[in-house]
Coordinates of C-alpha atoms in Angstrom, one line a residue:
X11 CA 25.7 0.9 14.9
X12 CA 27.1 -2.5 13.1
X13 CA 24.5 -5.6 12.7
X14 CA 27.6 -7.1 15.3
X15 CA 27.3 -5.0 17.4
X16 CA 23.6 -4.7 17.7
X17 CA 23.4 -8.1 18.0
X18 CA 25.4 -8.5 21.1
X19 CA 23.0 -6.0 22.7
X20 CA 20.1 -7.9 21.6
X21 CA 21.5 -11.1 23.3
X22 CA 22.3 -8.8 26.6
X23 CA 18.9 -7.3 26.3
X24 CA 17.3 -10.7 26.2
X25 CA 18.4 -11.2 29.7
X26 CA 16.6 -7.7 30.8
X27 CA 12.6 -9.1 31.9
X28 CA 9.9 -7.9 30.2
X29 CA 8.3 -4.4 31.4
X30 CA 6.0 -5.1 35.2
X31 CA 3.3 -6.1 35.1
X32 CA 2.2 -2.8 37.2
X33 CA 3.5 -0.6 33.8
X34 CA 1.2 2.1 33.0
X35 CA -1.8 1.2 30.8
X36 CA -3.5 4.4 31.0
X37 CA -2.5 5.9 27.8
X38 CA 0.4 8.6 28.5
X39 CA 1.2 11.6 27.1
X40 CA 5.1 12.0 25.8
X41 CA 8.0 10.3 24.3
X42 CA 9.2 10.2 20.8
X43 CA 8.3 6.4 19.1
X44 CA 11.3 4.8 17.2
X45 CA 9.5 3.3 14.1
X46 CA 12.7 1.3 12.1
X47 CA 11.3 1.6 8.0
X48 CA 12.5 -1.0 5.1
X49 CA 13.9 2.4 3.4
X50 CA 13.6 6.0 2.4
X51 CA 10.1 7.0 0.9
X52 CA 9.9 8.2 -2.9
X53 CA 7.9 11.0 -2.0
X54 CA 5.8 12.6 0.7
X55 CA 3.4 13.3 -2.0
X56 CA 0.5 11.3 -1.2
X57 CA -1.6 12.1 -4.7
X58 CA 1.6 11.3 -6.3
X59 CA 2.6 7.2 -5.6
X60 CA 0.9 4.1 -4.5
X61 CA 4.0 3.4 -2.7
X62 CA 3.0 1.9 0.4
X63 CA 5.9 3.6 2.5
X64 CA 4.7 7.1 1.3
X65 CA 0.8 6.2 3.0
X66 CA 2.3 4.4 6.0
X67 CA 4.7 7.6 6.9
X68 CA 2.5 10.4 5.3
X69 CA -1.1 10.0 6.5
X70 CA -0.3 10.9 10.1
X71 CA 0.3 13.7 8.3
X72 CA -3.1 14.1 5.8
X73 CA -6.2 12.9 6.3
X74 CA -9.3 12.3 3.4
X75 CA -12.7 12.9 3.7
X76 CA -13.5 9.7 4.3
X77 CA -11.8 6.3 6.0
X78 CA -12.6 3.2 6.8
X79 CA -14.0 1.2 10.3
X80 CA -13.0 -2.3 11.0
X81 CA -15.0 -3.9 8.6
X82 CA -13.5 -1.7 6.0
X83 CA -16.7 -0.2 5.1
X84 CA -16.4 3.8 4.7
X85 CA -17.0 6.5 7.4
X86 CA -16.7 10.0 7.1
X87 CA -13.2 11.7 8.6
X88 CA -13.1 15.1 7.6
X89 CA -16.5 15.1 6.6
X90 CA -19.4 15.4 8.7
X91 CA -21.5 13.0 6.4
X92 CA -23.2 13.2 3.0
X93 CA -26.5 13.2 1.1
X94 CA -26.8 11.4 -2.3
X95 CA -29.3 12.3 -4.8
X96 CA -30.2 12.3 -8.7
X97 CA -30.5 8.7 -8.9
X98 CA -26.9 8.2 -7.1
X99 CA -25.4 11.3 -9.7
X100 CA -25.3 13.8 -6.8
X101 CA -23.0 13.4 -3.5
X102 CA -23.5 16.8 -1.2
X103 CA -20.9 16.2 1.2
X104 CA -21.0 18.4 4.6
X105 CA -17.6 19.2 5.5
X106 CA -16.3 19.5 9.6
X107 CA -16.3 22.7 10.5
X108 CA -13.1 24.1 13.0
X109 CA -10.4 21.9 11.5
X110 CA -7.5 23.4 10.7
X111 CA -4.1 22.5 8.6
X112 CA -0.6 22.6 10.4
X113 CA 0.0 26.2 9.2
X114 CA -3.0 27.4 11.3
X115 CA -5.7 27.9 8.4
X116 CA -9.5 26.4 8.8
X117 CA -9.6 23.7 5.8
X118 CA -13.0 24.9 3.7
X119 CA -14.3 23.8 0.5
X120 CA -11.9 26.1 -1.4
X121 CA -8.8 23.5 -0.1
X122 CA -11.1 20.3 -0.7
X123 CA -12.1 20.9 -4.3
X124 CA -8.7 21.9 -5.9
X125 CA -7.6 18.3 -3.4
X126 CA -9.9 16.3 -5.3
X127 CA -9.3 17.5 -8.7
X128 CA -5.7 16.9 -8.5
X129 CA -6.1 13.4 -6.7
X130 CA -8.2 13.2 -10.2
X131 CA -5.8 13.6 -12.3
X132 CA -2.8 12.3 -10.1
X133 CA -4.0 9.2 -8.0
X134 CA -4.6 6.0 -9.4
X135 CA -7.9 5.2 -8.1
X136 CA -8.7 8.7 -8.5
X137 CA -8.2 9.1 -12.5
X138 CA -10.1 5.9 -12.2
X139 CA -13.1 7.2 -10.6
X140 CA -12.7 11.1 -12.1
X141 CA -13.8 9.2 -15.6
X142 CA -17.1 9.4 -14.0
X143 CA -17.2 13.2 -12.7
X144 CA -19.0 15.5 -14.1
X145 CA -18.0 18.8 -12.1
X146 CA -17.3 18.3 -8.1
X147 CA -18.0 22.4 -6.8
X148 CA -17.7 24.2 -3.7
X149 CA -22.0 24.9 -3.0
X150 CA -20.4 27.4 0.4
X151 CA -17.6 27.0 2.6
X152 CA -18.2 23.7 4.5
X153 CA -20.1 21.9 1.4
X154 CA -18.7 20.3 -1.7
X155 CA -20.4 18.4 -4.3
X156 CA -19.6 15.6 -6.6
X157 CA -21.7 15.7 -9.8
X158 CA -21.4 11.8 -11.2
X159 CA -22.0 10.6 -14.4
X160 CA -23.4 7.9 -13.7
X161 CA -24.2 5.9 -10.3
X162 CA -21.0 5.0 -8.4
X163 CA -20.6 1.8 -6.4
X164 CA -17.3 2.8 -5.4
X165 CA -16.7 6.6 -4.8
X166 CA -17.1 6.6 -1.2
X167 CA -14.6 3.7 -1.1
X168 CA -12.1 5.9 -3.4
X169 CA -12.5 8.8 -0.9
X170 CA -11.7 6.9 1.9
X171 CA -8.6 4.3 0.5
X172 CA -5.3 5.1 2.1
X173 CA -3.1 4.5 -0.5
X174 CA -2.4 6.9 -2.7
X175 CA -4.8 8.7 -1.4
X176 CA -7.2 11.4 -1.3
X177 CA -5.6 14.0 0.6
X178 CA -6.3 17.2 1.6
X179 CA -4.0 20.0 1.2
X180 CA -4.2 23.7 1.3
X181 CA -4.9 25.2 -1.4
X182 CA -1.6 27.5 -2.0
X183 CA 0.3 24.5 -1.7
X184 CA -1.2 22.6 -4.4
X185 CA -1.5 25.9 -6.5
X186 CA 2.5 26.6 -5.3
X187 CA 3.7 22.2 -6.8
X188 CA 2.1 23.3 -10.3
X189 CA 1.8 20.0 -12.2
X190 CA 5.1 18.7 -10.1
X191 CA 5.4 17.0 -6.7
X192 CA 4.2 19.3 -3.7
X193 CA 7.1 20.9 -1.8
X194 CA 5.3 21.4 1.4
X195 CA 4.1 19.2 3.7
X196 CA 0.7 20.4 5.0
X197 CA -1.6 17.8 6.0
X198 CA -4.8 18.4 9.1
X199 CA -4.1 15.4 10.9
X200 CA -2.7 14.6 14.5
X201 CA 0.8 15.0 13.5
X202 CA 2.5 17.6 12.0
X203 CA 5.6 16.9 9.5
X204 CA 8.9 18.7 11.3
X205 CA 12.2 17.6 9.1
X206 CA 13.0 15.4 6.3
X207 CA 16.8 14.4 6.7
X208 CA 18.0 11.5 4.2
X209 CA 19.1 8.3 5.5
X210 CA 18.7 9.3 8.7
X211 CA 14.6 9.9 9.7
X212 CA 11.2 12.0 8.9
X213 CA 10.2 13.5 12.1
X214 CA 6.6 14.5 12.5
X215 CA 5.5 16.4 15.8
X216 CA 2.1 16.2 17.9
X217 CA -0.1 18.8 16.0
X218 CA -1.3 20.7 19.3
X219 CA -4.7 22.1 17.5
X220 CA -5.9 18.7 16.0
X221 CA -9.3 18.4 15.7
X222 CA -10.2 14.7 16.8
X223 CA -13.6 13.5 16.0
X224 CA -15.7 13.0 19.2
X225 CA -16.8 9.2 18.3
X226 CA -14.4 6.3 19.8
X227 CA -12.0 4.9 17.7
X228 CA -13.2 2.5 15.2
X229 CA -10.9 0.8 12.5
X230 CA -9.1 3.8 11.1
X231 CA -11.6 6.4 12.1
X232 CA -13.1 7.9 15.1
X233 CA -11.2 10.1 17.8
X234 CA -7.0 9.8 16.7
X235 CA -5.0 11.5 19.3
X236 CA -1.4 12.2 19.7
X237 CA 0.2 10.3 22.4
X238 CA 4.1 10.7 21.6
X239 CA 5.3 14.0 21.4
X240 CA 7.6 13.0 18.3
X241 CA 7.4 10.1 15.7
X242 CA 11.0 9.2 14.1
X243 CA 10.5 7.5 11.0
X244 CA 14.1 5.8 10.6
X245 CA 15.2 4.2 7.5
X246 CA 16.6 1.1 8.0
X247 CA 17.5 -1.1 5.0
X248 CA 19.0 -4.1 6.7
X249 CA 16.8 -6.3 8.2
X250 CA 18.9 -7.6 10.7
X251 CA 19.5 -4.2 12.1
X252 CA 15.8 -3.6 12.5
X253 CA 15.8 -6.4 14.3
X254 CA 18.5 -6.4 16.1
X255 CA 17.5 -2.4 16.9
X256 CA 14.2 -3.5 18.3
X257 CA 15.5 -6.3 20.6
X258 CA 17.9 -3.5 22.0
X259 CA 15.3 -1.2 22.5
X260 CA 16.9 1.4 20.0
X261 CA 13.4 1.3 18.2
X262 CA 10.3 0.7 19.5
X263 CA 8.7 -0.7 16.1
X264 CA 10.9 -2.7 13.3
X265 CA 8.8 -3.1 9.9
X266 CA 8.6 -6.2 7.8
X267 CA 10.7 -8.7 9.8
X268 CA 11.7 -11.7 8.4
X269 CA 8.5 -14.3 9.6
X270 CA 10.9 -17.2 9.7
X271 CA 11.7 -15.3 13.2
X272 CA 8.7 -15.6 14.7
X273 CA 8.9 -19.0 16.7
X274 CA 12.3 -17.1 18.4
X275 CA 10.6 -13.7 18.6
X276 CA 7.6 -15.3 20.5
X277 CA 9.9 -16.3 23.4
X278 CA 11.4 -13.0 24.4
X279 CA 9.1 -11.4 27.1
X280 CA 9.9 -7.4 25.9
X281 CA 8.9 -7.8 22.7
X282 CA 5.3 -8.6 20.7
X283 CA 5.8 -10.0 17.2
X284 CA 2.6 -8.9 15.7
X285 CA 1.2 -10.8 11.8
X286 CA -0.6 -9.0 9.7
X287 CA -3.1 -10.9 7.5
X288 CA -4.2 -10.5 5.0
X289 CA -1.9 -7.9 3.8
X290 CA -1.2 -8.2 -0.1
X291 CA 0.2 -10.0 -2.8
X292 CA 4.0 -10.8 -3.9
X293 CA 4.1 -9.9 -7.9
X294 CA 6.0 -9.3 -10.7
X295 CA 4.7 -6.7 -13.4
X296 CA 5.2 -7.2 -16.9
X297 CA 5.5 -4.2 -19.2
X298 CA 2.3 -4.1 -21.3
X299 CA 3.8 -0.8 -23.3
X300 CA 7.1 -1.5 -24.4
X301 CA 10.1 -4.0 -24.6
X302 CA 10.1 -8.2 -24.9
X303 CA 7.1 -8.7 -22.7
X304 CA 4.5 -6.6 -24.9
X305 CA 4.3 -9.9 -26.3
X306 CA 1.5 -12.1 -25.1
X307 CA 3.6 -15.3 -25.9
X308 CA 6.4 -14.6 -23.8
X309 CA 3.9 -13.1 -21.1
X310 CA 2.3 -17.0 -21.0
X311 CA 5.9 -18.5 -21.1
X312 CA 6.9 -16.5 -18.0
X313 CA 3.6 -17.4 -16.0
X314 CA 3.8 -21.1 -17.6
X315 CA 7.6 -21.3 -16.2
X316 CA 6.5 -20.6 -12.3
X317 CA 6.3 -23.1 -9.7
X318 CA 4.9 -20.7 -6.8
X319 CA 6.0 -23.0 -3.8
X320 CA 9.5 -22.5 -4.0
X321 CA 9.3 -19.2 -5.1
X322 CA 7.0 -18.2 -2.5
X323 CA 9.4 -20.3 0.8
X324 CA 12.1 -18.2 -0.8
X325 CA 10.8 -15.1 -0.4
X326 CA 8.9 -15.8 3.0
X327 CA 10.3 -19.0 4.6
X328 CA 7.8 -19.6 7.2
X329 CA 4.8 -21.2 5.9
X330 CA 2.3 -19.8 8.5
X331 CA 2.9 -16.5 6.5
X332 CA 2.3 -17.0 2.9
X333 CA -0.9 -19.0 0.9
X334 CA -0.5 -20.4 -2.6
X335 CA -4.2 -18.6 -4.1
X336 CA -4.3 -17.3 -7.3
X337 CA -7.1 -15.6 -6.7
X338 CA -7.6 -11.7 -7.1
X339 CA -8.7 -11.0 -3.6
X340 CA -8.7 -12.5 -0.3
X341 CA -10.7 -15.4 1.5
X342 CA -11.0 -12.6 3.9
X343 CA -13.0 -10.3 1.9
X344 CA -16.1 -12.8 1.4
X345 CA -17.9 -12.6 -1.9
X346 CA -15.2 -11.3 -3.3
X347 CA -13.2 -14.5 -3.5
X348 CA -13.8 -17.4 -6.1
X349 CA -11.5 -19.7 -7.7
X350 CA -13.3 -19.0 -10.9
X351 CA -11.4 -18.0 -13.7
X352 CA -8.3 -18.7 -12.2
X353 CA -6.9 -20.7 -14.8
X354 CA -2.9 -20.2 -15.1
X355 CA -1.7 -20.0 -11.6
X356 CA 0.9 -22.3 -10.9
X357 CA 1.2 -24.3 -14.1
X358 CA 5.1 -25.3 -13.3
X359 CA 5.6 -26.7 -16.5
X360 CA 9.0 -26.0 -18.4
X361 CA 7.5 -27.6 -21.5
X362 CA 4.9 -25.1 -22.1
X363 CA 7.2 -22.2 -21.5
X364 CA 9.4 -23.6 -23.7
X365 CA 7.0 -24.0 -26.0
X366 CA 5.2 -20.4 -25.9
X367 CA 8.8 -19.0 -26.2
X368 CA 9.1 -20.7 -29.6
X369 CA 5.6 -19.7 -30.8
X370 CA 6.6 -16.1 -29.9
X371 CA 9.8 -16.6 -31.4
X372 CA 11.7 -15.3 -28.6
X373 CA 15.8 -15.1 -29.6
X374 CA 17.0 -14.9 -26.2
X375 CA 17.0 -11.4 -25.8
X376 CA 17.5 -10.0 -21.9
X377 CA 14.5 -9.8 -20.0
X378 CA 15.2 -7.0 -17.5
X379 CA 13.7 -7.1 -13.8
X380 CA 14.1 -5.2 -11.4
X381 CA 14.2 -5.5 -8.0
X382 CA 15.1 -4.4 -4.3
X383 CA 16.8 -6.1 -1.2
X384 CA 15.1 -3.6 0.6
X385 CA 12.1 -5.7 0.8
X386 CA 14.0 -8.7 1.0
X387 CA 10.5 -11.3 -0.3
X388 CA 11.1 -8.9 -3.5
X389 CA 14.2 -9.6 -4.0
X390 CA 14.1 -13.7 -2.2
X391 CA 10.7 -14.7 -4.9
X392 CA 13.0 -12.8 -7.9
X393 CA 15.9 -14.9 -7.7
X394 CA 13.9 -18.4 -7.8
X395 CA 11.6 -17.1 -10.4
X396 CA 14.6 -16.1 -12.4
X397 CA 16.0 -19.6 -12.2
X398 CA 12.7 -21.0 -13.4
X399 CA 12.6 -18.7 -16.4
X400 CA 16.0 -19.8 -17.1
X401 CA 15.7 -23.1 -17.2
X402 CA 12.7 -22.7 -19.7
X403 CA 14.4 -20.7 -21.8
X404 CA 14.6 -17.4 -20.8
X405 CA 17.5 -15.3 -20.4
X406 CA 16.9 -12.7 -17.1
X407 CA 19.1 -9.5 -16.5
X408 CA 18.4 -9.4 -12.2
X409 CA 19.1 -5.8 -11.9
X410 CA 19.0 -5.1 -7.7
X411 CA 17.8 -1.1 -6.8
X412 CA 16.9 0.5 -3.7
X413 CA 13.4 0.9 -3.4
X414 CA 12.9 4.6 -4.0
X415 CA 15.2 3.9 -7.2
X416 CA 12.7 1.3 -8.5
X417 CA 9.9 3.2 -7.6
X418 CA 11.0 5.8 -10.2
X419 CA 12.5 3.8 -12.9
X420 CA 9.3 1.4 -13.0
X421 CA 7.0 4.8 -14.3
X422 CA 9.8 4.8 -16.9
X423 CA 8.6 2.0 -19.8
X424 CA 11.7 2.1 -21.7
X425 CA 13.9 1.3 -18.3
X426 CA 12.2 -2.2 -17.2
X427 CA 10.2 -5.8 -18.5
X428 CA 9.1 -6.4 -15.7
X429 CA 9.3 -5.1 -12.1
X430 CA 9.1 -6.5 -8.4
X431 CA 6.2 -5.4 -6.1
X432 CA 3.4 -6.5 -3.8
X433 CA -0.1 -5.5 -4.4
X434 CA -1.9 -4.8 -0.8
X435 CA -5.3 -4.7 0.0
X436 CA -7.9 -2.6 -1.6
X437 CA -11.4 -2.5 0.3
X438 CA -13.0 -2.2 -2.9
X439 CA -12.2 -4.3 -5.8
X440 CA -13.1 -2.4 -8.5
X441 CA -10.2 0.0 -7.1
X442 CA -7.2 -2.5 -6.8
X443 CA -4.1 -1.2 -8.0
X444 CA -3.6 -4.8 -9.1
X445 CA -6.5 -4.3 -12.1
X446 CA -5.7 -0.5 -13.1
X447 CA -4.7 0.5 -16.4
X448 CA -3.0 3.4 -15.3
X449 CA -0.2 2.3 -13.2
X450 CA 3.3 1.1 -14.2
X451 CA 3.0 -1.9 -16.3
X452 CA 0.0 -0.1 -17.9
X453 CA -2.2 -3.3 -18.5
X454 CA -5.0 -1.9 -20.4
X455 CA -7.3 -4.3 -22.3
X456 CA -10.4 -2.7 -23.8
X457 CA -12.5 -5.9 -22.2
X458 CA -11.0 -5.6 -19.2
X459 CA -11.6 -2.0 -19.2
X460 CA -15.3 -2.4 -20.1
X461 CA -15.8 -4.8 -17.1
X462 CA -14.1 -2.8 -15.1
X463 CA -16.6 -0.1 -15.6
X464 CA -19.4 -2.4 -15.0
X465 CA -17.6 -3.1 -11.7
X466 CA -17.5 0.9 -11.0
X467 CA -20.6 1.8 -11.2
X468 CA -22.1 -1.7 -9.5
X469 CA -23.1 -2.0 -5.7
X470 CA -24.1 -5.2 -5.4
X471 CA -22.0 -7.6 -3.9
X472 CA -23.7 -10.8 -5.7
X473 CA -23.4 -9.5 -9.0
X474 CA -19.7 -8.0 -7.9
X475 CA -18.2 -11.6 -8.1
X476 CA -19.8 -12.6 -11.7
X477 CA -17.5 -10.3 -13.0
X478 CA -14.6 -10.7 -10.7
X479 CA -14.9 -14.4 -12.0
X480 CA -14.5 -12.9 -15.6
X481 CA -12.2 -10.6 -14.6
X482 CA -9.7 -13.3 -13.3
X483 CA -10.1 -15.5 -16.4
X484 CA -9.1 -12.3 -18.7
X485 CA -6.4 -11.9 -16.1
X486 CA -4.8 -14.9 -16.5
X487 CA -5.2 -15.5 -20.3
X488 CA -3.4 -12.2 -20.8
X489 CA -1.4 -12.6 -18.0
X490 CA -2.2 -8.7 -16.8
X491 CA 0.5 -9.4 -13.6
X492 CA 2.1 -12.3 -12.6
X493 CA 0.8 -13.3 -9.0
X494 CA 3.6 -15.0 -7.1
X495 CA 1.0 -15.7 -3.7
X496 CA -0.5 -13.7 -0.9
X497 CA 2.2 -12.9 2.1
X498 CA 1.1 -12.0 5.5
X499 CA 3.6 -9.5 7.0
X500 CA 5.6 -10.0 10.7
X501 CA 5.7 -6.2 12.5
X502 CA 7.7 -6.5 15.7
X503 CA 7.6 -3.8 18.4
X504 CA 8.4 -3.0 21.9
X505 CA 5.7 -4.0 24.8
X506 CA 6.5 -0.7 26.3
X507 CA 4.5 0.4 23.0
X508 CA 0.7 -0.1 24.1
X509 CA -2.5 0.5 22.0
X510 CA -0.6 -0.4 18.7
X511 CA -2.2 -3.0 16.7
X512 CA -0.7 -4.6 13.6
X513 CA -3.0 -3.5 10.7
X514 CA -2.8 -3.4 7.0
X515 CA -2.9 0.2 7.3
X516 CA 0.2 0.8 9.5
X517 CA -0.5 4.0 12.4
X518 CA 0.6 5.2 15.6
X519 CA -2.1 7.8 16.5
X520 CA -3.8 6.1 19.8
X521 CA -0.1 4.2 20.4
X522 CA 1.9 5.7 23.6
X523 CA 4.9 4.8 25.1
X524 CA 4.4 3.7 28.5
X525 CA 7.6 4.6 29.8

């Protein structure tokens, strides 16, 4: 259907009222949910990408050991709990008994172990956190153990992040991917993946043999049940189309909608427009490993060149969803946050770029970014910031990809200078994707990495933010990323769609459709 046309049925639907008031809220059993996505995912590999997509589609399909309740602390999932012993060198951790995969297996410790060894070697926060394993063994069917080398502030919190996650598959399907993406898409949770058809959806199915935990819901834990029979995952590239497909009532959930709708979106009686905050950070990577921006100079002169406010209208417009903080983590997540050390945000000054570029002795070679329309704030903050650079000095080759395009080329260093992207949240800071060596852009500082490490194995929260206040001076000095400002997302869906709640952490277990 044309953005046109769907916009003529958005006006006619705008005359429809807003479902009675006597609508069931009892949750319901049936109905397939609509859910309108920014794009196709890269993968449906969960150990594989940090791309956000892949966790908001996949993990109704796999679930982890561990997750996290509303105060993003973590609670066991698939585990029944854990002991921890040897001075904090020994988790035991007691596995659920009676839960099975999709293809009708029991998941034991023989699936768990091989899980976590390849989320090890795979996952971002896992190679992190695997640096400090020892041996993790199966002890009997329903009991695994993680042998540290040292005290871990943060494993439990690696366990339980659900981005790029630690997922449990069966065994055979792990052993059957080799060191390549899996092939089959096997997860234990309340939905079961059906059909992957491009451009047109991923359909997942109501897993009849889930095994819900008994406990309420709390955060992302607790019981999950399957309300909707189906789940259509739809990729849907235009914004306006989302749009214009929820205000029709062709989906029941558009993604990422563009917030300077909000005031609008607010009026219409069949629709909630729900904000999700905080949510992450609009950046730009630099590549540490190869190519013009290796060089420290020209790293400054970029970061020196910014002026964050119009960057940051551009890309979000509305002003009630974006904040100009160049702080590593949120206000949000308490201790966490200082202004300490956050010495090069927002320096607007053309004069000092100019300046760095001629200590670096840049020649005006192209610096290539790459970016996506796909998330339109990617794309929106790129095009200022590319003007900016320009008029300091720089020269910027804009090359526009779709997002499961960029998501490939940017593990490629010899393809990219820098790349567009948005950091979300991380419960645990010592695990942001933001601070990690080992993901595209590879910013790897041997004093970063040694504070990193202290961060790792430290618990307390008081001694936490010392070092995040050193950690965002080296941060800005060497210009690790280039934070453009936090963003706070606008997800618009359907009132017939009860119990959904607009998270960081997008689901739709606990969501029915009420007619």
């Amino acid at each position: 259907m044309t953005t046109k046309a769907l916009t003529v049925l958005a006006l006619l639907a705008s005359l429809v009222s807003a479902p009675a008031t006597t609508a069931q809220e009892t949750p319901r059993a049936g109905g397939v949910i609509k859910a309108a996505m920014i794009g196709e995912p890269p993968s449906l590999d969960l150990h594989w990408t940090t791309a956000v997509i892949v966790q908001q589609i996949t993990w109704h399909i796999y679930e982890t050991l561990y997750t996290y309740d509303k105060s993003f602390s973590p609670i066991p999932m698939l585990a029944e709990g854990h002991s921890v012993a040897d001075g904090g060198r020994r988790y035991t951790i007691t596995l659920r008994k009676g839960v099975k995969f999709h293809n009708g297996k029991e998941m034991t410790s023989a699936d768990v172990v091989p899980s976590l060894q390849r989320w090890g070697k795979m996952g971002t926060s896992g190679k992190l956190l695997w640096k400090r394993v020892e041996v993790v063994e199966a002890r009997d069917p329903y009991t695994v153990v993680i042998h540290l080398k040292e005290p871990s502030g943060s494993l439990l919190y690696g366990l339980a992040e659900p981005n790029n996650a630690a997922a449990i598959y069966p065994r055979e399907v792990m052993a059957a991917a080799g060191d390549g993406q899996i092939k089959e898409f096997i997860g234990t949770g309340p939905y079961r993946f059906v059909e992957h058809k491009a451009d047109r959806h991923i359909k997942l199915a109501r897993f009849k043999d889930y095994a819900a935990r008994p406990e309420p819901a709390h955060g992302w834990g607790g019981k999950r049940i399957a309300h909707a029979d189906e789940i259509l995952f739809i990729p849907v590239p235009d914004v306006a189309v989302r749009l214009a497909g929820v205000e029709t009532g062709e989906y029941h959930f558009g993604q990422n909608i563009k917030q300077d709708q909000h005031e609008r979106l607010k009026r219409n009686p069949a629709l909630e427009a729900g904000v999700v905050k905080p949510y992450g950070w609009i950046t730009a990577v630099p590549n540490h490993k190869q190519g013009i921006m290796t060089n420290k100079k020209v790293r400054q002169a970029f970061l020196a060149a910014l002026d964050m406010d119009p960057i940051m209208a551009a890309g979000v417009g509305n002003k009630a969803f974006y904040r100009l903080d160049g702080a590593l983590f949120y206000p949000e997540q308490g201790l966490a946050h200082s202004q300490s050390g956050v010495t090069g945000y927002n320096q607007k000054s053309r004069e000092r770029a100019r300046a760095l570029l001629k200590e670096a002795g840049y020649k005006g070679e192209p610096v290539r970014w790459i970016t996506t329309k796909e998330y339109d704030w990617m794309y929106n903050t790129a095009l200022v910031a590319r003007q900016q650079m320009e008029e300091a000095g720089f020269k910027v080759d804009l090359q526009v990809l779709d997002w499961a395009t960029l998501v490939q080329r940017r593990n490629k260093p010899e393809l990219f200078d820098i790349f567009s992207t948005g950091f979300t949240l991380r419960a645990d800071p010592a695990l942001a994707t933001a601070i990690q060596c080992n993901w595209p852009g590879w910013w790897c500082l041997e004093e970063k990495e040694r504070l990193l490490g202290e961060m790792l194995r430290e618990g307390d929260p008081r001694k936490r933010r010392a070092m995040i206040e050193r950690l965002q001076g080296i941060f800005y000095d060497d210009v690790g990323r280039v934070k453009l400002g936090d963003y706070f997302l606008m997800d618009v869906t359907r009132k017939e769609l009860r119990g959904f709640r607009a998270s960081p952490f997008l689901t739709f277990w606990n969501v029915w459709l009420a007619r």
